[in-house]
Structure formats: C-alpha cells, structure tokens
CSV table of C-alpha atoms and ligand atoms in Angstrom, one decimal:
chain,number,residue,atom,x,y,z
A,693,MET,CA,46.0,138.8,47.4
A,694,PRO,CA,46.5,138.1,43.7
A,695,SER,CA,49.0,140.5,42.2
A,696,SER,CA,46.6,141.5,39.4
A,697,SER,CA,44.0,142.6,41.9
A,698,PRO,CA,43.1,146.3,41.8
A,699,ILE,CA,42.4,146.3,45.5
A,700,PRO,CA,44.6,148.9,47.1
A,701,ALA,CA,46.8,147.4,49.9
A,702,SER,CA,46.4,150.4,52.0
A,703,PRO,CA,44.4,153.7,51.7
A,704,LEU,CA,45.7,155.7,48.8
A,705,THR,CA,46.8,159.2,49.3
A,706,THR,CA,46.7,160.4,45.7
A,707,PRO,CA,44.0,160.0,43.1
A,708,ALA,CA,44.6,156.7,41.2
A,709,ALA,CA,42.4,155.6,38.4
A,710,LEU,CA,41.6,151.9,38.6
A,711,PRO,CA,42.9,149.7,35.8
A,712,GLY,CA,40.7,150.0,32.7
A,713,HIS,CA,38.5,152.6,34.4
A,714,PRO,CA,39.8,156.0,33.5
A,715,PHE,CA,37.1,157.9,35.5
A,716,VAL,CA,37.0,155.7,38.6
A,717,ALA,CA,39.6,156.6,41.2
A,718,TYR,CA,40.5,156.6,44.8
A,719,ARG,CA,40.9,160.0,46.4
A,720,GLU,CA,42.5,159.4,49.7
A,721,ALA,CA,40.5,156.4,51.0
A,722,ALA,CA,37.2,157.0,49.1
A,723,LEU,CA,36.3,155.7,45.7
A,724,TYR,CA,35.0,158.3,43.2
A,725,VAL,CA,33.3,158.2,39.8
A,726,GLU,CA,34.3,161.4,38.2
A,727,ASP,CA,33.9,164.0,41.0
A,728,VAL,CA,31.3,162.1,43.1
A,729,ALA,CA,32.1,159.8,46.0
A,730,LEU,CA,30.4,156.4,45.7
A,731,SER,CA,29.6,156.3,49.4
A,732,ASP,CA,27.6,159.5,49.1
A,733,LEU,CA,25.6,158.0,46.2
A,734,ALA,CA,25.0,154.8,48.1
A,735,SER,CA,23.7,156.8,51.1
A,736,THR,CA,21.5,158.9,48.9
A,737,TYR,CA,20.1,156.4,46.5
A,738,GLY,CA,20.6,153.1,48.4
A,739,THR,CA,22.1,149.9,47.0
A,740,PRO,CA,22.5,148.0,44.8
A,741,LEU,CA,23.2,151.1,42.6
A,742,PHE,CA,24.6,151.2,39.1
A,743,VAL,CA,26.8,154.3,38.6
A,744,TYR,CA,27.9,155.4,35.1
A,745,SER,CA,30.4,158.0,34.0
A,746,LYS,CA,29.4,160.0,31.1
A,747,ALA,CA,33.0,161.1,30.5
A,748,ALA,CA,34.1,157.4,30.3
A,749,MET,CA,31.4,156.8,27.6
A,750,LEU,CA,32.5,159.8,25.6
A,751,HIS,CA,36.1,158.8,26.0
A,752,ALA,CA,35.3,155.3,24.6
A,753,VAL,CA,33.4,156.7,21.6
A,754,ALA,CA,36.3,159.1,20.9
A,755,ALA,CA,38.6,156.1,20.3
A,756,TYR,CA,36.3,154.9,17.5
A,757,GLN,CA,35.8,158.4,16.2
A,758,ARG,CA,39.6,158.9,16.0
A,759,GLY,CA,39.9,155.5,14.2
A,760,PHE,CA,37.4,156.7,11.6
A,761,ALA,CA,38.6,160.3,11.2
A,762,GLY,CA,38.2,161.5,7.6
A,763,ARG,CA,36.1,158.4,6.7
A,764,ASP,CA,32.5,158.0,5.8
A,765,SER,CA,31.4,156.1,8.9
A,766,GLN,CA,28.6,155.4,11.4
A,767,ILE,CA,29.0,154.1,15.0
A,768,CYS,CA,25.8,152.3,15.9
A,769,TYR,CA,25.9,151.7,19.7
A,770,GLY,CA,25.0,148.0,20.3
A,771,MET,CA,22.3,149.1,22.9
A,772,LYS,CA,21.6,145.6,24.3
A,773,ALA,CA,24.7,146.3,26.4
A,774,ASN,CA,22.9,149.0,28.2
A,775,PRO,CA,19.7,150.4,27.0
A,776,SER,CA,18.9,152.9,29.7
A,777,LEU,CA,17.4,156.1,28.2
A,778,GLY,CA,20.0,158.3,29.9
A,779,VAL,CA,22.8,156.2,28.4
A,780,LEU,CA,21.2,156.3,24.9
A,781,GLN,CA,21.0,160.1,25.2
A,782,VAL,CA,24.7,160.4,25.7
A,783,PHE,CA,25.5,158.3,22.6
A,784,ALA,CA,22.8,160.0,20.5
A,785,ASN,CA,24.2,163.4,21.4
A,786,ALA,CA,27.7,162.1,20.5
A,787,GLY,CA,26.4,161.4,16.9
A,788,CYS,CA,25.9,157.7,17.3
A,789,GLY,CA,23.2,155.6,15.7
A,790,PHE,CA,22.0,152.3,17.3
A,791,ASP,CA,22.2,148.6,16.6
A,792,ILE,CA,18.8,147.2,17.8
A,793,VAL,CA,17.5,143.7,18.1
A,794,SER,CA,13.9,144.2,18.9
A,795,SER,CA,10.9,146.6,18.6
A,796,GLY,CA,11.3,147.5,22.2
A,797,GLU,CA,14.9,148.7,21.6
A,798,LEU,CA,13.6,150.8,18.6
A,799,GLU,CA,11.0,152.4,21.0
A,800,ARG,CA,13.9,153.3,23.3
A,801,VAL,CA,15.8,155.0,20.5
A,802,LEU,CA,12.8,156.9,19.4
A,803,ALA,CA,12.1,157.9,23.1
A,804,VAL,CA,15.4,159.7,23.2
A,805,GLY,CA,14.8,161.4,19.8
A,806,GLY,CA,17.4,159.1,18.1
A,807,ASP,CA,17.7,159.3,14.4
A,808,ALA,CA,15.9,156.2,12.9
A,809,LYS,CA,18.0,156.5,9.7
A,810,LYS,CA,21.1,155.7,11.9
A,811,VAL,CA,19.5,152.5,13.2
A,812,VAL,CA,20.5,149.0,12.0
A,813,PHE,CA,18.3,146.0,13.0
A,814,SER,CA,20.1,142.8,13.8
A,815,GLY,CA,18.9,139.4,15.1
A,816,VAL,CA,17.8,136.0,13.8
A,817,GLY,CA,14.2,136.2,14.8
A,818,LYS,CA,12.7,139.5,13.7
A,819,THR,CA,8.9,139.2,13.6
A,820,PRO,CA,6.7,140.7,10.8
A,821,ALA,CA,5.3,143.1,13.4
A,822,GLU,CA,8.8,144.2,14.3
A,823,MET,CA,9.7,144.6,10.6
A,824,ARG,CA,6.6,146.8,10.1
A,825,HIS,CA,7.5,148.9,13.1
A,826,ALA,CA,11.0,149.5,11.8
A,827,LEU,CA,9.9,150.1,8.2
A,828,ARG,CA,7.4,152.7,9.4
A,829,ALA,CA,10.0,154.4,11.5
A,830,GLY,CA,12.4,154.5,8.5
A,831,ILE,CA,15.4,152.7,9.9
A,832,GLY,CA,18.6,152.7,8.0
A,833,CYS,CA,19.2,148.9,7.4
A,834,PHE,CA,18.0,145.5,8.3
A,835,ASN,CA,20.9,143.1,8.9
A,836,VAL,CA,19.2,139.9,7.5
A,837,GLU,CA,20.3,136.6,9.0
A,838,SER,CA,18.5,134.0,6.8
A,839,GLU,CA,16.9,133.5,3.4
A,840,ALA,CA,13.6,132.9,5.0
A,841,GLU,CA,13.8,136.3,6.8
A,842,LEU,CA,14.6,137.9,3.5
A,843,ASP,CA,11.4,136.6,1.9
A,844,VAL,CA,9.3,137.7,4.9
A,845,LEU,CA,10.9,141.2,4.9
A,846,SER,CA,10.2,141.5,1.2
A,847,ARG,CA,6.6,140.6,1.7
A,848,VAL,CA,6.1,143.0,4.6
A,849,ALA,CA,7.8,145.9,2.8
A,850,SER,CA,5.7,145.2,-0.3
A,851,GLU,CA,2.5,145.2,1.8
A,852,LEU,CA,3.4,148.6,3.2
A,853,GLY,CA,4.5,149.9,-0.3
A,854,VAL,CA,8.0,150.7,0.8
A,855,THR,CA,11.5,149.4,0.0
A,856,ALA,CA,13.5,147.8,2.8
A,857,PRO,CA,17.2,148.6,3.0
A,858,VAL,CA,19.2,145.4,3.6
A,859,SER,CA,22.5,144.0,4.4
A,860,ILE,CA,23.2,140.2,4.6
A,861,ARG,CA,24.9,139.2,7.8
A,862,VAL,CA,27.6,136.8,6.8
A,863,ASN,CA,28.9,134.1,9.1
A,864,PRO,CA,32.7,134.0,8.3
A,865,ASN,CA,33.4,130.8,10.3
A,866,VAL,CA,36.1,132.6,12.3
A,867,ASP,CA,36.8,131.6,15.9
A,868,ALA,CA,36.6,134.8,18.0
A,869,LYS,CA,38.4,132.9,20.8
A,870,THR,CA,36.0,134.1,23.5
A,871,HIS,CA,33.5,132.4,25.8
A,872,PRO,CA,31.5,129.9,23.7
A,873,TYR,CA,28.2,131.6,24.7
A,874,ILE,CA,29.3,134.9,23.2
A,875,SER,CA,31.0,133.6,20.1
A,876,THR,CA,28.8,134.1,17.1
A,877,GLY,CA,30.9,133.7,13.9
A,878,LEU,CA,31.3,130.0,13.7
A,879,THR,CA,29.2,127.6,11.5
A,880,ALA,CA,28.0,126.0,14.8
A,881,ASN,CA,26.4,129.3,15.8
A,882,LYS,CA,22.8,130.4,14.8
A,883,PHE,CA,23.9,133.7,13.4
A,884,GLY,CA,24.4,135.0,9.9
A,885,ILE,CA,24.5,133.2,6.6
A,886,ALA,CA,27.1,130.7,5.8
A,887,HIS,CA,30.0,132.0,3.6
A,888,LYS,CA,29.2,129.5,0.8
A,889,ASP,CA,25.6,130.6,0.5
A,890,VAL,CA,26.2,134.3,0.7
A,891,LEU,CA,26.6,135.1,-3.0
A,892,ARG,CA,23.4,133.2,-3.9
A,893,ILE,CA,21.4,134.9,-1.3
A,894,TYR,CA,22.6,138.3,-2.4
A,895,GLN,CA,21.4,137.5,-5.9
A,896,HIS,CA,18.0,136.4,-4.5
A,897,ALA,CA,17.8,139.6,-2.4
A,898,ALA,CA,18.7,141.8,-5.5
A,899,SER,CA,15.8,140.1,-7.4
A,900,LEU,CA,13.2,141.1,-4.8
A,901,LYS,CA,11.6,144.4,-5.8
A,902,SER,CA,10.8,145.5,-2.2
A,903,LEU,CA,14.4,145.2,-1.1
A,904,GLN,CA,17.3,147.4,-1.7
A,905,VAL,CA,20.7,145.8,-1.1
A,906,ILE,CA,22.9,148.4,0.5
A,907,GLY,CA,25.6,146.6,2.5
A,908,ILE,CA,27.3,143.6,4.0
A,909,ASP,CA,27.4,142.8,7.8
A,910,CYS,CA,29.3,140.6,10.1
A,911,HIS,CA,29.7,140.2,13.9
A,912,ILE,CA,31.9,137.4,15.2
A,913,GLY,CA,31.4,137.6,18.9
A,914,SER,CA,31.9,139.6,22.0
A,915,GLN,CA,34.7,140.4,24.5
A,916,ILE,CA,37.4,139.8,21.8
A,917,THR,CA,40.8,140.8,23.1
A,918,ASP,CA,43.0,140.0,20.1
A,919,CYS,CA,43.1,141.6,16.7
A,920,THR,CA,43.7,138.3,14.8
A,921,PRO,CA,40.1,137.1,14.6
A,922,TYR,CA,39.0,140.5,13.4
A,923,LEU,CA,41.7,140.6,10.7
A,924,ASP,CA,40.8,137.1,9.6
A,925,ALA,CA,37.1,137.9,9.5
A,926,MET,CA,37.7,141.1,7.5
A,927,ASP,CA,39.6,139.1,4.9
A,928,ARG,CA,36.6,136.7,4.5
A,929,VAL,CA,34.2,139.6,4.3
A,930,LEU,CA,36.3,141.4,1.7
A,931,ASP,CA,36.4,138.2,-0.4
A,932,LEU,CA,32.6,138.2,-0.3
A,933,VAL,CA,32.4,141.9,-1.2
A,934,ASP,CA,34.5,141.2,-4.2
A,935,ALA,CA,32.3,138.3,-5.2
A,936,VAL,CA,29.0,140.1,-4.7
A,937,GLU,CA,30.2,143.2,-6.6
A,938,ALA,CA,31.6,141.0,-9.4
A,939,ALA,CA,28.1,139.7,-9.8
A,940,GLY,CA,26.8,143.2,-10.4
A,941,ILE,CA,25.5,144.0,-7.0
A,942,ALA,CA,27.0,147.2,-5.6
A,943,LEU,CA,27.5,147.5,-1.8
A,944,GLN,CA,27.6,150.9,-0.2
A,945,HIS,CA,28.7,149.9,3.3
A,946,ILE,CA,30.6,147.3,5.3
A,947,ASP,CA,29.1,146.8,8.8
A,948,PHE,CA,31.7,145.0,10.9
A,949,GLY,CA,29.6,144.5,14.1
A,950,GLY,CA,30.9,144.9,17.6
A,951,GLY,CA,32.7,142.6,20.0
A,952,LEU,CA,35.8,144.6,21.1
A,953,GLY,CA,36.6,143.5,24.6
A,954,ILE,CA,37.4,145.5,27.8
A,955,SER,CA,39.7,145.0,30.7
A,956,TYR,CA,38.0,142.9,33.4
A,957,GLN,CA,41.0,141.3,34.9
A,958,GLY,CA,44.1,142.8,33.4
A,959,ASP,CA,43.0,141.9,29.9
A,960,THR,CA,44.7,144.1,27.3
A,961,PRO,CA,42.3,144.4,24.4
A,962,PRO,CA,43.4,146.5,21.4
A,963,GLN,CA,42.2,150.2,21.5
A,964,ALA,CA,39.5,150.8,18.9
A,965,ASP,CA,41.6,153.3,17.0
A,966,ASP,CA,44.6,150.9,16.8
A,967,LEU,CA,42.4,148.0,15.7
A,968,TRP,CA,40.7,150.1,13.1
A,969,GLN,CA,44.0,151.4,11.7
A,970,GLN,CA,44.9,147.7,10.9
A,971,LEU,CA,41.4,147.0,9.5
A,972,LEU,CA,41.2,150.1,7.4
A,973,ALA,CA,44.6,149.3,5.9
A,974,LYS,CA,43.2,146.0,4.7
A,975,ILE,CA,40.1,147.6,3.3
A,976,ASP,CA,42.1,150.2,1.5
A,977,ALA,CA,44.6,147.6,0.2
A,978,ARG,CA,41.6,145.7,-1.3
A,979,GLY,CA,40.3,148.8,-3.0
A,980,HIS,CA,37.2,149.4,-0.8
A,981,GLY,CA,38.4,152.5,1.1
A,982,ARG,CA,35.6,154.6,-0.2
A,983,LYS,CA,32.9,152.4,1.3
A,984,LYS,CA,31.1,153.6,4.4
A,985,ILE,CA,32.3,151.8,7.5
A,986,MET,CA,29.8,150.9,10.2
A,987,VAL,CA,30.3,149.3,13.6
A,988,GLU,CA,28.1,148.1,16.4
A,989,PRO,CA,30.2,148.4,19.6
A,990,GLY,CA,28.3,147.8,22.9
A,991,ARG,CA,30.6,146.6,25.7
A,992,SER,CA,33.6,148.7,24.6
A,993,LEU,CA,31.5,151.9,24.9
A,994,VAL,CA,29.9,151.3,28.3
A,995,GLY,CA,31.4,148.4,30.1
A,996,ASN,CA,34.1,150.2,31.9
A,997,ALA,CA,32.1,153.3,32.4
A,998,GLY,CA,29.9,151.6,35.0
A,999,VAL,CA,30.2,150.2,38.5
A,1000,CYS,CA,27.7,148.6,40.8
A,1001,VAL,CA,27.7,149.7,44.4
A,1002,ALA,CA,26.5,147.1,47.0
A,1003,GLU,CA,26.4,146.9,50.8
A,1004,VAL,CA,28.1,144.2,52.7
A,1005,LEU,CA,25.2,142.6,54.7
A,1006,TYR,CA,27.1,139.9,56.5
A,1007,THR,CA,30.5,138.2,56.6
A,1008,LYS,CA,30.2,134.5,57.3
A,1009,PRO,CA,33.3,132.5,58.1
A,1010,GLY,CA,33.1,128.8,57.0
A,1011,GLU,CA,35.2,125.7,57.2
A,1012,GLU,CA,36.1,125.7,53.5
A,1013,LYS,CA,35.1,129.2,52.5
A,1014,ASN,CA,34.5,132.6,54.0
A,1015,PHE,CA,31.5,134.3,52.5
A,1016,CYS,CA,31.0,138.0,52.1
A,1017,ILE,CA,27.2,138.4,51.5
A,1018,ILE,CA,26.3,141.6,49.7
A,1019,ASP,CA,22.9,143.1,48.7
A,1020,ALA,CA,23.6,142.7,44.9
A,1021,ALA,CA,23.0,139.2,43.5
A,1022,MET,CA,22.9,137.2,40.3
A,1023,ASN,CA,19.6,138.9,39.4
A,1024,ASP,CA,21.5,142.2,39.3
A,1025,LEU,CA,24.9,140.9,38.0
A,1026,PRO,CA,24.2,137.8,36.1
A,1027,ARG,CA,27.6,137.5,34.2
A,1028,PRO,CA,29.5,135.5,36.8
A,1029,SER,CA,26.7,132.9,37.1
A,1030,LEU,CA,26.2,132.8,33.3
A,1031,TYR,CA,29.7,132.9,32.0
A,1032,GLN,CA,31.9,132.4,35.1
A,1033,ALA,CA,32.8,136.0,34.3
A,1034,PHE,CA,35.3,138.0,36.4
A,1035,HIS,CA,34.3,141.4,37.8
A,1036,ALA,CA,36.8,143.1,40.1
A,1037,ILE,CA,35.3,143.9,43.6
A,1038,VAL,CA,36.9,146.8,45.6
A,1039,PRO,CA,35.9,148.6,48.8
A,1040,VAL,CA,34.1,151.9,48.3
A,1041,VAL,CA,36.1,153.3,51.3
A,1042,THR,CA,39.3,151.6,52.3
A,1043,HIS,CA,39.5,150.8,56.0
A,1044,ASP,CA,42.3,149.5,58.1
A,1045,ARG,CA,40.7,146.1,58.5
A,1046,THR,CA,42.1,142.6,58.3
A,1047,THR,CA,42.0,141.2,54.8
A,1048,VAL,CA,40.2,138.0,54.4
A,1049,VAL,CA,39.7,135.8,51.3
A,1050,TYR,CA,36.0,135.6,50.6
A,1051,ASP,CA,33.6,134.3,48.1
A,1052,VAL,CA,31.4,137.3,47.4
A,1053,VAL,CA,27.8,136.2,47.1
A,1054,GLY,CA,24.3,137.6,46.9
A,1055,PRO,CA,21.1,136.8,48.8
A,1056,VAL,CA,19.5,134.7,46.0
A,1057,CYS,CA,18.7,131.1,46.9
A,1058,GLU,CA,21.1,129.4,44.5
A,1059,SER,CA,24.7,128.2,45.0
A,1060,GLY,CA,25.3,129.7,41.6
A,1061,ASP,CA,24.6,133.1,43.1
A,1062,TRP,CA,28.1,134.3,43.3
A,1063,ILE,CA,29.7,137.6,42.2
A,1064,GLY,CA,33.3,136.9,42.9
A,1065,ARG,CA,35.3,134.0,44.1
A,1066,ASP,CA,38.4,134.0,46.4
A,1067,ARG,CA,38.6,137.7,46.7
A,1068,ALA,CA,40.9,139.3,49.3
A,1069,LEU,CA,38.9,142.1,50.9
A,1070,GLY,CA,39.1,144.1,54.1
A,1071,VAL,CA,35.4,144.7,54.7
A,1072,ALA,CA,32.8,144.4,57.5
A,1073,ALA,CA,29.0,144.4,57.5
A,1074,GLY,CA,27.7,147.9,56.6
A,1075,ASP,CA,30.6,148.7,54.3
A,1076,PHE,CA,30.0,149.4,50.6
A,1077,VAL,CA,31.8,147.6,47.8
A,1078,ALA,CA,32.0,148.4,44.1
A,1079,VAL,CA,31.7,145.7,41.5
A,1080,LEU,CA,33.7,147.1,38.5
A,1081,SER,CA,33.2,146.8,34.7
A,1082,ALA,CA,29.4,146.7,35.4
A,1083,GLY,CA,28.3,149.2,32.7
A,1084,ALA,CA,27.6,146.5,30.0
A,1085,TYR,CA,25.3,143.4,30.2
A,1086,CYS,CA,24.6,143.8,33.9
A,1087,MET,CA,21.5,146.0,34.3
A,1088,SER,CA,20.4,145.0,30.8
A,1089,MET,CA,20.4,141.3,31.7
A,1090,SER,CA,19.0,141.8,35.2
A,1091,SER,CA,15.9,140.0,36.3
A,1092,ASN,CA,13.3,139.9,39.1
A,1093,TYR,CA,14.3,136.4,40.3
A,1094,ASN,CA,13.4,136.0,44.0
A,1095,THR,CA,11.0,139.0,43.5
A,1096,ARG,CA,14.0,141.3,43.8
A,1097,GLY,CA,13.4,144.8,42.4
A,1098,ARG,CA,15.9,146.0,39.8
A,1099,ALA,CA,18.5,148.4,41.0
A,1100,ALA,CA,18.5,152.2,40.5
A,1101,GLU,CA,20.9,153.8,38.0
A,1102,VAL,CA,22.7,157.1,38.1
A,1103,LEU,CA,24.7,158.9,35.5
A,1104,ILE,CA,27.6,161.1,36.7
A,1105,ASP,CA,28.7,164.2,34.7
A,1106,GLY,CA,31.5,165.8,36.5
A,1107,SER,CA,30.1,166.6,40.0
A,1108,THR,CA,26.5,166.4,38.8
A,1109,VAL,CA,24.4,163.3,39.5
A,1110,HIS,CA,21.4,162.3,37.3
A,1111,LEU,CA,19.1,159.6,38.5
A,1112,ILE,CA,18.3,157.8,35.2
A,1113,ARG,CA,16.3,155.0,36.5
A,1114,SER,CA,14.4,154.7,39.8
A,1115,ARG,CA,14.7,151.6,42.0
A,1116,GLU,CA,11.9,149.2,41.1
A,1117,THR,CA,9.4,148.7,43.8
A,1118,VAL,CA,7.4,145.5,44.6
A,1119,GLN,CA,4.3,147.3,43.3
A,1120,ASP,CA,6.1,147.8,40.0
A,1121,GLN,CA,6.6,144.0,39.9
A,1122,LEU,CA,3.1,143.1,41.0
A,1123,ARG,CA,1.4,145.4,38.4
A,1124,LEU,CA,1.0,142.7,35.7
A,1125,ASP,CA,0.1,139.8,37.9
A,1126,ARG,CA,-3.7,139.0,38.1
A,1127,LEU,CA,-5.4,137.1,40.9
A,1128,VAL,CA,-7.5,134.2,39.8
A,1129,PRO,CA,-11.2,134.3,41.0
A,1130,ALA,CA,-11.7,133.1,44.6
A,1131,GLN,CA,-13.6,129.9,43.6
A,1132,VAL,CA,-10.7,128.8,41.5
A,1133,SER,CA,-8.1,129.4,44.1
A,1134,GLN,CA,-10.1,127.7,46.8
A,1135,GLY,CA,-11.0,124.7,44.8
A,1136,ASN,CA,-9.1,121.4,45.1
A,1137,ALA,CA,-8.2,118.7,42.6
A,1138,MET,CA,-11.1,116.4,43.6
A,1139,ASN,CA,-13.8,119.0,42.6
B,2317,LLP,N1,26.1,143.5,17.1
B,2317,LLP,C1,25.5,142.3,17.2
B,2317,LLP,C2,24.9,141.7,16.1
B,2317,LLP,C3,25.6,141.6,18.4
B,2317,LLP,O1,25.1,140.4,18.6
B,2317,LLP,C4,26.3,142.2,19.6
B,2317,LLP,C5,26.3,141.4,20.9
B,2317,LLP,C6,26.9,143.4,19.4
B,2317,LLP,C7,26.8,144.1,18.1
B,2317,LLP,C8,27.6,144.1,20.5
B,2317,LLP,O2,28.7,143.4,20.9
B,2317,LLP,P1,29.7,144.0,22.0
B,2317,LLP,O3,30.5,145.1,21.3
B,2317,LLP,O4,29.0,144.4,23.2
B,2317,LLP,O5,30.6,142.8,22.3
B,2317,LLP,N2,25.8,139.0,27.4
B,2317,LLP,C9,27.1,138.7,27.0
B,2317,LLP,C10,27.4,139.4,25.7
B,2317,LLP,C11,26.4,139.1,24.5
B,2317,LLP,C12,26.7,139.8,23.3
B,2317,LLP,C13,25.6,139.6,22.3
B,2317,LLP,N3,25.8,140.3,21.1
B,2317,LLP,C14,28.1,139.1,28.1
B,2317,LLP,O6,27.7,139.6,29.1
B,2317,LLP,O7,29.3,139.0,27.9
C-alpha cells in the first residue's frame, strides 16, 4: 500500500479525520461525514451518492473571510464547481456572491434568492441573449474576454437603455503549473485579453457610452498548489492597473479569479488566508490597498467537502490487473478519465479482509472508465467505498453516458441529512426524446 494512502491499515478505534477532509472521519470502523455514517446514507438513498458537508464548506469560506478581514472584498463562489441549489444556498447565506459562466447558472443563483449585484459573469462566449438576461437581472460585473465581446455588450446594453458594468479579463501569460487542460493564463489559452492589448482595450471600453469600466480581472488556472504563479500574476495585473489608471481610467476593484488547489493526494496547497496575506502585501505595497478585492474560488470551497459513495459490484481477478467494479463510473466521476486525476478511494466500513491491489473501474463500456488505478483495498462485493475530494467538478461534469441516471446528492449539517437532488430516473432522461413517425422509422434506404 503506498505510504501516502489514506486507507486505514486496520479498523480505527478513534475518530480520525481523513487528510484534507476535516469533516470526514472514521469512528471505529465506520466512515462518517460530520455526524452521519456513510453506510446509513448508502442504504437509505442508494448509490452512487454524493455527500457534502456543510461545515466543511463554511470552514473553507472562513479561510478566505479571515484573509480579507477588514478589507472591502467579495467572495464570488465559482459555481461551475458544484451548482446544486442546496450548495448555492450555503454560500449565499455565508455572504458569498457567484461567478457565473452562463444564463443557466444565473437562473440557479436567482432560484436560491442570491443577490444579482454580487454576481460576476465570466466566459469567452457570452451570447447577446445571455447578456440581456444578466443586464435585466442587474448583475454586478461582466468580465469581458475579447474586444468583440465588448462591442456586442455595449450594443446590447444600449438597446436595453442601461449601462453595463465591466472588467477586462487579462491574460497575464503566467504558467499556473497545473494540468494543461485547466491552465488558463497563458497566451496559448483562449481566455482573457493579452497583456500588450489591455490598455488599448480599456481605452476603447471607456469610450463606449453604454459601458462603465469598474474593474480588472484575471484567472490563471485551477488546482494551483504553489503561491508563485499567483504572486507573479498579481505583479503583472498591478502593472496594468497602474497603466490603466495613468491613462485616466479609474478602477474600483481587482478580481483575482479562483484556482486555489485542494489536497487530492497529499498535495499541500497554501491556505487561502496565508496566500492572501502575501497577495495583499503586494497590493498594499503598490498603493492599491483601498481597492475592493474580489475572488472566484470554486474547488477550494467545495472540493474536499464532498465524497461519492459507491457500491462494489464485483471483484474480478485478472492476469495483469485485478479489477474492483463499482457502481459509480466515468459519467459520475469524469476527472480521472479526463485529466488522469487522482481521487483517494477508501472503504466506508473497514473489514478484516485481505488487501488486494485493484484498478477501480465503473460499468461504462470504455477502457477509459476508471476511477482509480493500483489501489490497495480490502473489499468484497456488496461493500461500499467512498471516493474522496468529490465535491467539485464531479456532479457538475457528470453526464448520462450509457443512459445512466445522474446520482443523488445529500447535504449533511451535523446529524441532519438534506436530500438536495433526487436520483435521476430513466423517465427523466427520456423526457426530451421524440419518436419519429412510424412510416419514417419503418422505411428503408431504397424507398
Ligand atoms: N473563475 C474562472 C473564470 C474560471 O474559469 C474558474 C474555473 C474559476 C473561477 C474557479 O476555479 P477553481 O477555484 O475551481 O479552480 N474541470 C476542471 C476544472 C476546470 C476549472 C475551470 N475554471 C477539473 O475538474 O479540474
């Protein structure tokens, strides 16, 4: 068994939080989220089941709030990480705004009574219809990602007779040193406006009557576990703040995006408050300490608040590999197949069984349908396992591939369980399909 593995070697006799998961712990042999045993949840709600800890989310928000104590600031939860309404409610009640990337996400914010003024709208492909929706709702800021988008937004706002608040998203050309698919701050990426063009585009924005320039924005990537790329990006952003303000365009806020990593496999990302202590020192030293600071964290607020519980369907010994086949698959947990991402997998109840090294896979008909490779587990068919760090970018990226229904989700608050999303049925999936008329389906190519 790898030494970094959080799999307990033997049943634990005292509560022990799992690494990176302050509210997920073994009590004797049973794994709990807060005060609820995962085996009880699996029996009641079935599997696969996403289980989220409210306390863990609030704990994560608190680290940012500590970092910004005494400052004008706004935490806009990057809701693409997990947009379930029950999750949004937790963050809205904690005072957060939201970073959205579509009209659909805006509808979700409004559905939980979120404050539109605390919403920022990011993304390279906002449609005029989405802009109208957001302007009518009165969102706080559009993070504009191209000159063409600026012109369309100006036209849409003028048609509505309103002024659109804008920030320019700058691409600082800083390597976030993360997986290439989740790196966004390099000139090779589609995001943001190149450093060299930023001043000219601010001047253009300031000349458009239906726009009000209010800030500057930057997001360099995701699952960043080192302070250096952030510190470098902040230097580049502050250079631009100086240049834009020297040209007579005042900026009220600096939005520094999201991206802070979590612990998946013994990673040790900086804590939000420690990181921000360093970033704020830079901002203060450059004379911008009175500007409002905005952030868009997603993963670092929910990633380690969630686990996915699955049932072991079969164990299948093989010549080269042993397989542990579980009822969660790449459609539920797409990160391993998409990014070769690591999620720890642990038993929901530790049994005195022989430990075997397995590839943990799902039922989907693809060799790429794996959840974990070479994992030492003492499990048998009928046992439950928990896939850890599953609060972010799992349910939100899930699909119906193989006509598999999406999993159910529960939110734990102490010993109280809230079902926040029911398991998707086949009827839910068939609802939008339409049969073709009989003569079409019975015809053949010769007719
Ligand atoms: N703001 C913007 C403009 C973003 O593009 C993102 C994430 C965030 C904020 C939130 O970033 P976070 O704090 O969660 O790192 N599916 C990938 C992650 C994609 C991130 C996309 N953008 C994964 O599973 O690793």
